[in-house]
Short mmCIF file of C-alpha atoms and ligand atoms in Angstrom, two decimals:
data_model
loop_
_atom_site.label_atom_id
_atom_site.label_comp_id
_atom_site.label_asym_id
_atom_site.label_seq_id
_atom_site.Cartn_x
_atom_site.Cartn_y
_atom_site.Cartn_z
CA UNK A 106 11.21 13.89 -23.57
CA UNK A 107 11.24 11.35 -26.28
CA UNK A 108 8.10 9.44 -27.31
CA UNK A 109 9.67 6.21 -25.74
CA UNK A 110 10.27 7.86 -22.39
CA UNK A 111 6.89 9.38 -22.39
CA UNK A 112 5.44 6.00 -23.03
CA UNK A 113 7.44 4.43 -20.07
CA UNK A 114 6.40 6.87 -17.83
CA UNK A 115 2.69 6.81 -18.82
CA UNK A 116 2.89 3.01 -18.24
CA UNK A 117 3.94 3.03 -15.01
CA UNK A 118 0.71 4.34 -14.02
CA UNK A 119 -1.83 2.90 -16.35
CA UNK A 120 -0.34 -0.56 -16.32
CA UNK A 121 0.13 -1.35 -12.57
CA UNK A 122 -1.94 -3.92 -11.59
CA UNK A 123 -2.47 -2.05 -8.01
CA UNK A 124 -2.58 1.51 -7.89
CA UNK A 125 -2.55 3.73 -4.62
CA UNK A 126 -3.51 7.24 -5.00
CA UNK A 127 -3.01 9.61 -1.97
CA UNK A 128 -4.86 12.95 -1.77
CA UNK A 129 -3.77 15.81 0.36
CA UNK A 130 -6.44 18.01 2.12
CA UNK A 131 -5.52 20.97 0.68
CA UNK A 132 -6.91 19.48 -2.45
CA UNK A 133 -9.98 18.31 -1.15
CA UNK A 134 -11.00 21.02 1.17
CA UNK A 135 -11.12 24.57 0.52
CA UNK A 136 -8.77 26.10 2.98
CA UNK A 137 -10.84 29.28 3.53
CA UNK A 138 -14.29 28.03 3.85
CA UNK A 139 -13.85 24.64 4.86
CA UNK A 140 -15.72 23.05 2.22
CA UNK A 141 -15.36 20.14 -0.19
CA UNK A 142 -13.89 20.83 -3.62
CA UNK A 143 -16.53 18.77 -5.06
CA UNK A 144 -15.96 19.40 -8.78
CA UNK A 145 -12.27 18.46 -8.23
CA UNK A 146 -13.13 15.46 -6.41
CA UNK A 147 -15.46 14.29 -9.39
CA UNK A 148 -12.84 14.73 -11.92
CA UNK A 149 -10.53 12.41 -9.77
CA UNK A 150 -13.35 9.68 -9.32
CA UNK A 151 -13.42 9.82 -13.19
CA UNK A 152 -9.97 9.17 -13.47
CA UNK A 153 -10.09 6.29 -10.66
CA UNK A 154 -13.42 4.69 -12.68
CA UNK A 155 -11.10 4.69 -15.94
CA UNK A 156 -8.25 2.91 -14.01
CA UNK A 157 -10.77 0.30 -12.78
CA UNK A 158 -12.18 -0.02 -16.35
CA UNK A 159 -8.79 -0.74 -17.70
CA UNK A 160 -8.66 -3.64 -15.11
CA UNK A 161 -6.70 -1.92 -12.22
CA UNK A 162 -6.91 -2.20 -8.60
CA UNK A 163 -7.27 0.93 -6.80
CA UNK A 164 -6.77 2.28 -3.29
CA UNK A 165 -7.10 5.75 -2.21
CA UNK A 166 -5.42 7.20 0.82
CA UNK A 167 -7.22 10.39 1.63
CA UNK A 168 -6.54 13.09 4.17
CA UNK A 169 -8.83 15.83 4.80
CA UNK A 170 -10.91 14.66 8.25
CA UNK A 171 -9.38 17.39 10.05
CA UNK A 172 -9.75 20.01 7.67
CA UNK A 173 -13.37 19.11 6.96
CA UNK A 174 -14.27 18.52 10.59
CA UNK A 175 -12.71 21.70 12.15
CA UNK A 176 -15.30 24.04 10.69
CA UNK A 177 -18.32 21.83 11.85
CA UNK A 178 -17.07 22.33 15.33
CA UNK A 179 -16.46 25.90 14.78
CA UNK A 180 -12.52 25.35 15.80
CA UNK A 181 -10.15 28.27 15.02
CA UNK A 182 -8.07 28.19 11.99
CA UNK A 183 -4.77 28.09 13.54
CA UNK A 184 -2.83 25.07 14.89
CA UNK A 185 -5.16 22.69 16.69
CA UNK A 186 -4.32 21.00 20.18
CA UNK A 187 -4.34 17.02 19.84
CA UNK A 188 -7.62 16.67 21.54
CA UNK A 189 -9.03 19.19 19.01
CA UNK A 190 -7.73 17.72 15.92
CA UNK A 191 -8.82 14.08 17.06
CA UNK A 192 -12.61 15.73 17.81
CA UNK A 193 -12.46 17.42 14.14
CA UNK A 194 -11.28 14.17 12.56
CA UNK A 195 -14.09 12.19 14.26
CA UNK A 196 -16.61 14.86 12.70
CA UNK A 197 -14.64 15.13 9.33
CA UNK A 198 -14.31 11.68 8.84
CA UNK A 199 -17.81 10.55 8.34
CA UNK A 200 -18.18 13.47 5.93
CA UNK A 201 -15.09 12.69 4.08
CA UNK A 202 -16.14 8.99 3.80
CA UNK A 203 -19.42 10.16 2.44
CA UNK A 204 -18.23 12.35 0.26
CA UNK A 205 -15.98 9.55 -1.61
CA UNK A 206 -19.09 7.22 -1.30
CA UNK A 207 -21.04 9.54 -3.24
CA UNK A 208 -18.79 10.27 -5.93
CA UNK A 209 -17.52 6.43 -6.63
CA UNK A 210 -20.92 5.08 -6.06
CA UNK A 211 -22.06 7.60 -9.02
CA UNK A 212 -19.70 5.47 -11.08
CA UNK A 213 -20.83 1.96 -9.94
CA UNK A 214 -17.76 1.59 -7.87
CA UNK A 215 -18.01 0.30 -4.08
CA UNK A 216 -16.12 2.13 -1.52
CA UNK A 217 -14.51 0.86 1.77
CA UNK A 218 -13.80 2.98 4.56
CA UNK A 219 -10.38 1.72 6.24
CA UNK A 220 -8.93 3.47 9.07
CA UNK A 221 -5.22 2.70 10.30
CA UNK A 222 -3.40 3.24 13.14
CA UNK A 223 0.75 2.86 13.06
CA UNK A 224 0.67 -0.57 14.93
CA UNK A 225 -1.58 -1.95 12.18
CA UNK A 226 1.33 -1.43 9.85
CA UNK A 227 4.04 -1.95 12.36
CA UNK A 228 2.81 -5.02 14.30
CA UNK A 229 3.33 -8.42 12.44
CA UNK A 230 -0.25 -10.09 12.90
CA UNK A 231 -2.04 -6.67 12.54
CA UNK A 232 -0.24 -5.99 9.39
CA UNK A 233 -1.14 -9.56 8.08
CA UNK A 234 -4.80 -8.71 8.88
CA UNK A 235 -4.98 -5.57 7.31
CA UNK A 236 -3.60 -6.79 4.43
CA UNK A 237 -5.68 -9.71 4.05
CA UNK A 238 -8.77 -7.25 4.34
CA UNK A 239 -7.25 -5.20 1.70
CA UNK A 240 -6.46 -8.37 -0.53
CA UNK A 241 -10.28 -9.48 -0.16
CA UNK A 242 -11.56 -5.73 -0.72
CA UNK A 243 -9.61 -5.48 -3.76
CA UNK A 244 -10.44 -8.81 -5.36
CA UNK A 245 -13.97 -8.20 -4.80
CA UNK A 246 -13.61 -4.91 -7.05
CA UNK A 247 -14.28 -2.48 -3.85
CA UNK A 248 -12.01 0.53 -3.53
CA UNK A 249 -10.48 0.94 0.14
CA UNK A 250 -10.72 4.54 1.08
CA UNK A 251 -7.77 4.62 3.81
CA UNK A 252 -6.93 7.56 6.24
CA UNK A 253 -5.27 7.27 9.62
CA UNK A 254 -7.65 6.83 12.55
CA UNK A 255 -6.96 10.26 14.12
CA UNK A 256 -9.53 9.85 16.78
CA UNK A 257 -7.67 7.24 18.55
CA UNK A 258 -3.95 7.87 17.30
CA UNK A 259 -1.96 9.99 19.86
CA UNK A 260 0.95 11.88 19.29
CA UNK A 261 3.59 8.96 20.17
CA UNK A 262 1.65 6.51 18.01
CA UNK A 263 0.76 8.08 15.00
CA UNK A 264 2.03 8.34 11.22
CA UNK A 265 1.38 11.94 11.62
CA UNK A 266 1.24 12.70 7.78
CA UNK A 267 -0.33 10.41 5.19
CA UNK A 268 2.63 10.48 2.89
CA UNK A 269 4.11 7.86 4.96
CA UNK A 270 0.97 6.06 5.73
CA UNK A 271 0.31 5.94 1.63
CA UNK A 272 3.70 4.25 1.39
CA UNK A 273 3.26 1.95 4.03
CA UNK A 274 -0.25 1.02 2.35
CA UNK A 275 1.45 0.41 -0.83
CA UNK A 276 3.97 -1.73 0.71
CA UNK A 277 1.48 -3.79 2.47
CA UNK A 278 -0.56 -4.14 -0.55
CA UNK A 279 2.37 -4.87 -2.77
CA UNK A 280 1.29 -2.16 -4.89
CA UNK A 281 3.24 -1.33 -8.05
CA UNK A 282 2.45 2.41 -8.09
CA UNK A 283 1.84 5.09 -5.68
CA UNK A 284 0.70 8.54 -6.85
CA UNK A 285 1.20 11.43 -4.23
CA UNK A 286 -1.49 14.29 -5.48
CA UNK A 287 -0.36 17.43 -3.71
CA UNK A 288 0.23 21.31 -4.22
CA UNK A 289 3.47 20.91 -6.12
CA UNK A 290 4.26 19.38 -9.31
CA UNK A 291 7.17 17.29 -7.80
CA UNK A 292 10.57 17.52 -6.75
CA UNK A 293 12.45 20.81 -7.80
CA UNK A 294 16.42 21.40 -7.83
CA UNK A 295 16.01 24.69 -5.79
CA UNK A 296 13.30 26.87 -4.58
CA UNK A 297 11.70 28.07 -7.98
CA UNK A 298 10.33 31.16 -6.27
CA UNK A 299 14.17 32.24 -5.35
CA UNK A 300 16.54 30.68 -7.80
CA UNK A 301 15.31 31.26 -11.56
CA UNK A 302 17.69 27.86 -12.40
CA UNK A 303 15.79 25.81 -10.59
CA UNK A 304 14.08 22.83 -12.47
CA UNK A 305 11.63 19.99 -12.05
CA UNK A 306 13.41 16.65 -11.34
CA UNK A 307 11.46 14.16 -13.65
CA UNK A 308 13.22 10.72 -12.79
CA UNK A 309 14.65 9.69 -9.62
CA UNK A 310 16.14 6.18 -9.78
CA UNK A 311 18.40 6.39 -6.75
CA UNK A 312 17.41 8.38 -3.67
CA UNK A 313 21.27 9.96 -2.73
CA UNK A 314 22.03 12.62 -0.19
CA UNK A 315 21.90 15.36 -3.09
CA UNK A 316 18.02 14.42 -3.59
CA UNK A 317 17.55 14.54 -0.05
CA UNK A 318 19.09 17.83 0.15
CA UNK A 319 16.87 19.35 -2.79
CA UNK A 320 13.79 18.49 -0.29
CA UNK A 321 15.20 20.34 2.82
CA UNK A 322 14.61 23.63 1.30
CA UNK A 323 11.96 26.14 1.72
CA UNK A 324 9.37 24.01 -0.09
CA UNK A 325 9.27 21.54 2.90
CA UNK A 326 6.46 23.75 4.37
CA UNK A 327 4.14 23.03 1.61
CA UNK A 328 1.09 21.14 2.91
CA UNK A 329 1.04 18.69 5.92
CA UNK A 330 3.64 16.33 4.85
CA UNK A 331 5.95 18.64 2.82
CA UNK A 332 8.57 17.52 0.47
CA UNK A 333 10.97 15.73 3.12
CA UNK A 334 8.15 13.30 4.13
CA UNK A 335 7.35 12.79 0.45
CA UNK A 336 11.09 11.57 0.03
CA UNK A 337 10.81 9.47 2.98
CA UNK A 338 7.46 7.80 1.53
CA UNK A 339 9.35 7.23 -1.49
CA UNK A 340 12.33 5.38 0.25
CA UNK A 341 9.83 3.03 1.62
CA UNK A 342 7.62 2.78 -1.59
CA UNK A 343 10.83 2.00 -3.62
CA UNK A 344 12.26 -0.46 -1.35
CA UNK A 345 9.16 -2.38 -1.40
CA UNK A 346 9.07 -2.34 -5.15
CA UNK A 347 6.80 0.47 -5.84
CA UNK A 348 7.13 3.00 -8.54
CA UNK A 349 6.17 6.36 -6.74
CA UNK A 350 5.04 9.67 -8.41
CA UNK A 351 4.65 13.14 -7.14
CA UNK A 352 2.09 15.51 -8.81
CA UNK A 353 0.11 18.31 -8.69
CA UNK A 354 -3.27 18.07 -8.05
CA UNK A 355 -4.11 21.60 -8.68
CA UNK A 356 -6.02 20.78 -11.89
CA UNK A 357 -8.68 18.52 -12.89
CA UNK A 358 -8.37 15.09 -13.92
CA UNK A 359 -4.88 14.83 -11.95
CA UNK A 360 -4.29 11.27 -13.05
CA UNK A 361 -5.05 11.69 -16.53
CA UNK A 362 -2.64 14.64 -16.58
CA UNK A 363 0.23 12.33 -15.44
CA UNK A 364 -0.77 9.77 -17.81
CA UNK A 365 -0.56 12.35 -20.42
CA UNK A 366 2.72 13.23 -19.64
CA UNK A 367 1.98 16.37 -17.26
CA UNK A 368 4.61 17.51 -15.09
CA UNK A 369 5.68 15.08 -12.28
CA UNK A 370 8.60 13.50 -10.41
CA UNK A 371 9.01 9.66 -10.77
CA UNK A 372 10.76 7.39 -8.15
CA UNK A 373 11.41 4.19 -9.97
CA UNK A 374 11.84 1.05 -8.26
CA UNK A 375 14.35 -1.43 -9.65
CA UNK A 376 12.37 -4.70 -8.53
CA UNK A 377 8.70 -5.80 -8.57
CA UNK A 378 6.82 -5.89 -5.28
CA UNK A 379 6.44 -9.64 -5.45
CA UNK A 380 10.34 -9.99 -6.00
CA UNK A 381 11.27 -7.63 -2.80
CA UNK A 382 8.67 -9.83 -0.99
CA UNK A 383 10.33 -13.28 -2.08
CA UNK A 384 13.86 -11.91 -1.35
CA UNK A 385 12.57 -11.01 1.80
CA UNK A 386 11.15 -14.49 2.93
CA UNK A 387 14.03 -16.23 1.62
CA UNK A 388 16.56 -14.04 3.70
CA UNK A 389 14.72 -14.78 6.97
CA UNK A 390 17.79 -15.74 9.35
CA UNK A 391 15.80 -18.39 11.67
CA UNK A 392 12.41 -19.88 10.13
CA UNK A 393 10.21 -20.61 13.04
CA UNK A 394 9.57 -23.98 12.38
CA UNK A 395 9.80 -26.91 9.57
CA UNK A 396 6.99 -28.52 7.28
CA UNK A 397 7.81 -31.78 6.04
CA UNK A 398 6.19 -32.47 2.70
CA UNK A 399 5.42 -35.48 0.37
CA UNK A 400 6.73 -36.13 -3.21
CA UNK A 401 3.66 -34.70 -4.47
CA UNK A 402 3.90 -31.42 -2.52
CA UNK A 403 7.50 -31.07 -3.58
CA UNK A 404 6.63 -31.49 -7.06
CA UNK A 405 3.48 -28.96 -7.11
CA UNK A 406 5.94 -26.25 -5.42
CA UNK A 407 8.53 -26.84 -8.09
CA UNK A 408 5.89 -26.07 -10.66
CA UNK A 409 4.95 -22.88 -9.06
CA UNK A 410 1.82 -24.03 -6.83
CA UNK A 411 0.55 -23.47 -3.29
CA UNK A 412 1.48 -25.95 -0.82
CA UNK A 413 -2.03 -27.44 0.51
CA UNK A 414 -2.47 -29.03 3.88
CA UNK A 415 -2.70 -32.59 2.12
CA UNK A 416 0.89 -32.57 0.79
CA UNK A 417 2.20 -32.57 4.40
CA UNK A 418 3.36 -35.25 6.36
CA UNK A 419 4.74 -33.68 9.60
CA UNK A 420 5.69 -30.21 11.29
CA UNK A 421 7.76 -29.35 14.01
CA UNK A 422 8.58 -25.96 15.82
CA UNK A 423 5.85 -23.60 17.69
CA UNK A 424 5.35 -21.01 14.66
CA UNK A 425 2.37 -18.67 14.64
CA UNK A 426 0.03 -17.78 11.56
CA UNK A 427 2.35 -15.23 9.42
CA UNK A 428 5.90 -16.82 10.60
CA UNK A 429 8.53 -17.96 7.95
CA UNK A 430 8.82 -21.74 8.11
CA UNK A 431 11.33 -23.88 6.19
CA UNK A 432 9.66 -26.64 3.82
CA UNK A 433 11.55 -29.60 3.66
CA UNK A 434 11.47 -32.85 1.20
CA UNK A 435 13.94 -35.78 1.46
CA UNK A 436 15.81 -34.53 4.13
CA UNK A 437 16.64 -31.05 2.93
CA UNK A 438 15.19 -27.42 2.57
CA UNK A 439 13.37 -27.01 -0.85
CA UNK A 440 11.58 -23.63 0.16
CA UNK A 441 10.73 -21.00 2.59
CA UNK A 442 7.35 -19.27 2.99
CA UNK A 443 4.95 -17.58 5.25
CA UNK A 444 2.45 -19.95 6.75
CA UNK A 445 -1.49 -19.14 7.13
CA UNK A 446 -2.04 -21.26 10.19
CA UNK A 447 -0.36 -21.75 13.65
CA UNK A 448 1.77 -24.72 14.55
CA UNK A 449 -1.30 -25.92 16.73
CA UNK A 450 -3.92 -25.39 13.90
CA UNK A 451 -1.74 -26.72 11.12
CA UNK A 452 -1.21 -29.94 13.22
CA UNK A 453 -4.71 -30.83 12.80
CA UNK A 454 -5.19 -30.14 9.14
CA UNK A 455 -1.94 -31.68 7.72
CA UNK A 456 -2.81 -34.83 5.64
CA UNK A 457 -6.25 -33.57 4.88
CA UNK A 458 -8.11 -32.13 2.16
CA UNK A 459 -8.52 -28.23 2.28
CA UNK A 460 -12.58 -28.95 2.00
CA UNK A 461 -12.21 -30.37 5.49
CA UNK A 462 -10.47 -27.57 7.19
CA UNK A 463 -13.70 -26.01 8.40
CA UNK A 464 -15.14 -28.90 9.82
CA UNK A 465 -11.94 -29.55 11.64
CA UNK A 466 -11.14 -26.29 12.81
CA UNK A 467 -14.36 -24.65 13.31
CA UNK A 468 -13.46 -21.84 11.14
CA UNK A 469 -13.05 -21.22 7.24
CA UNK A 470 -9.11 -20.41 6.88
CA UNK A 471 -7.22 -20.48 3.89
CA UNK A 472 -7.16 -23.36 1.52
CA UNK A 473 -3.57 -23.02 1.50
CA UNK A 474 -1.07 -23.74 4.12
CA UNK A 475 1.65 -21.76 2.08
CA UNK A 476 0.06 -19.36 -0.53
CA UNK A 477 2.43 -19.54 -3.84
CA UNK A 478 2.73 -15.50 -3.59
CA UNK A 479 4.25 -16.17 0.19
CA UNK A 480 6.61 -19.09 -1.13
CA UNK A 481 9.96 -19.14 -2.51
CA UNK A 482 11.83 -21.91 -3.77
CA UNK A 483 15.35 -22.35 -2.17
CA UNK A 484 16.54 -25.23 -3.92
CA UNK A 485 15.34 -24.57 -7.42
CA UNK A 486 15.94 -28.22 -9.08
CA UNK A 487 14.52 -30.47 -5.96
CA UNK A 488 11.05 -31.72 -6.46
CA UNK A 489 11.14 -31.65 -10.07
CA UNK A 490 10.37 -34.66 -11.74
CA UNK A 491 9.49 -36.65 -8.61
CA UNK A 492 5.96 -38.00 -7.66
N1 LIG B 9 -5.09 12.22 8.56
C1 LIG B 9 -5.24 13.61 8.55
C2 LIG B 9 -6.67 13.88 8.04
O1 LIG B 9 -7.34 13.49 7.46
C3 LIG B 9 -4.19 14.13 7.44
C4 LIG B 9 -2.84 13.81 7.43
C5 LIG B 9 -2.18 14.36 6.11
O2 LIG B 9 -2.78 15.24 5.52
O3 LIG B 9 -0.96 13.94 6.29
O4 LIG B 9 -7.20 15.29 8.28
#
């Protein structure tokens, strides 16, 4: 690998403003004793603290609840029934969260436990709520430690594996980088145990059928997720503009190892998360409402600002919070965006100062009606030089 390539790869991890790290159960919990691998966890916490010091925001997706809980309930090592794994998760999650709290608090980092179910990422309103909570936690400097809410998730309504959960979280948080730490170095062209010519694939910029076929081998049995689910996770992540790295966690300081050029497979995204999100907003087929702007607001939008209620003269349509709306000025659409208030609430605050929102609505919502990150100009020049 050339020095330039090496730098580019390290930068994907070191310079991602938002980084998601997924940790597999087999790394955290010793399979035989069911005990926590504390020394390893400490070394990962060290890497996370370094990332925080560099100014990165970090989210952890941690497995291990079931693995930690089963021993305490005296459950057998073989496959558990659904109710048994739910019970094990209830016992294990509290221990898992405690372990993360201990190792991160020792490095002056605040930890937040977040348990998600499938609906939290698939249902629009819940997705927006979870996204807002993650954003708040991250902006306050906390480290969300996320797991599936295994105790209430039933077979039909669960992610099942944390690789996919981690990819959904990365998408929801608009993260630029997701590292899946598991027990393999990455994607191999064939099973290295059987094929002496098998080698590690270091870069994947396009998830072709050949790549999927490589994952579909005997290696897919490794860990709870396996390589096939990792490829599925990679598809979700890269389509959301997030680079994904599969690396082995069977070493101390596993993130540092990736930064220093250790073996891993990178799945690279061709766009940034913000660009993907904006394209998605612009591509909405049927905006649910219309918001009419005054000249000042149209001008502010053209200069990359958010839309405040004060700059709105009229609204129409029965939209909900989080819906895509069309923003109009002078009879034409100038932008589209995700609105932060329902039509009913928006009608009461338009034309008013943001500081009055709380007294009018009785709760403290966002200052912006449409935040600039949720907004895309559909007509570039309009609004310029007016007002
Ligand atoms: N949520 C499960 C646990 O904490 C793990 C699922 C997985 O490892 O993919 O035990």
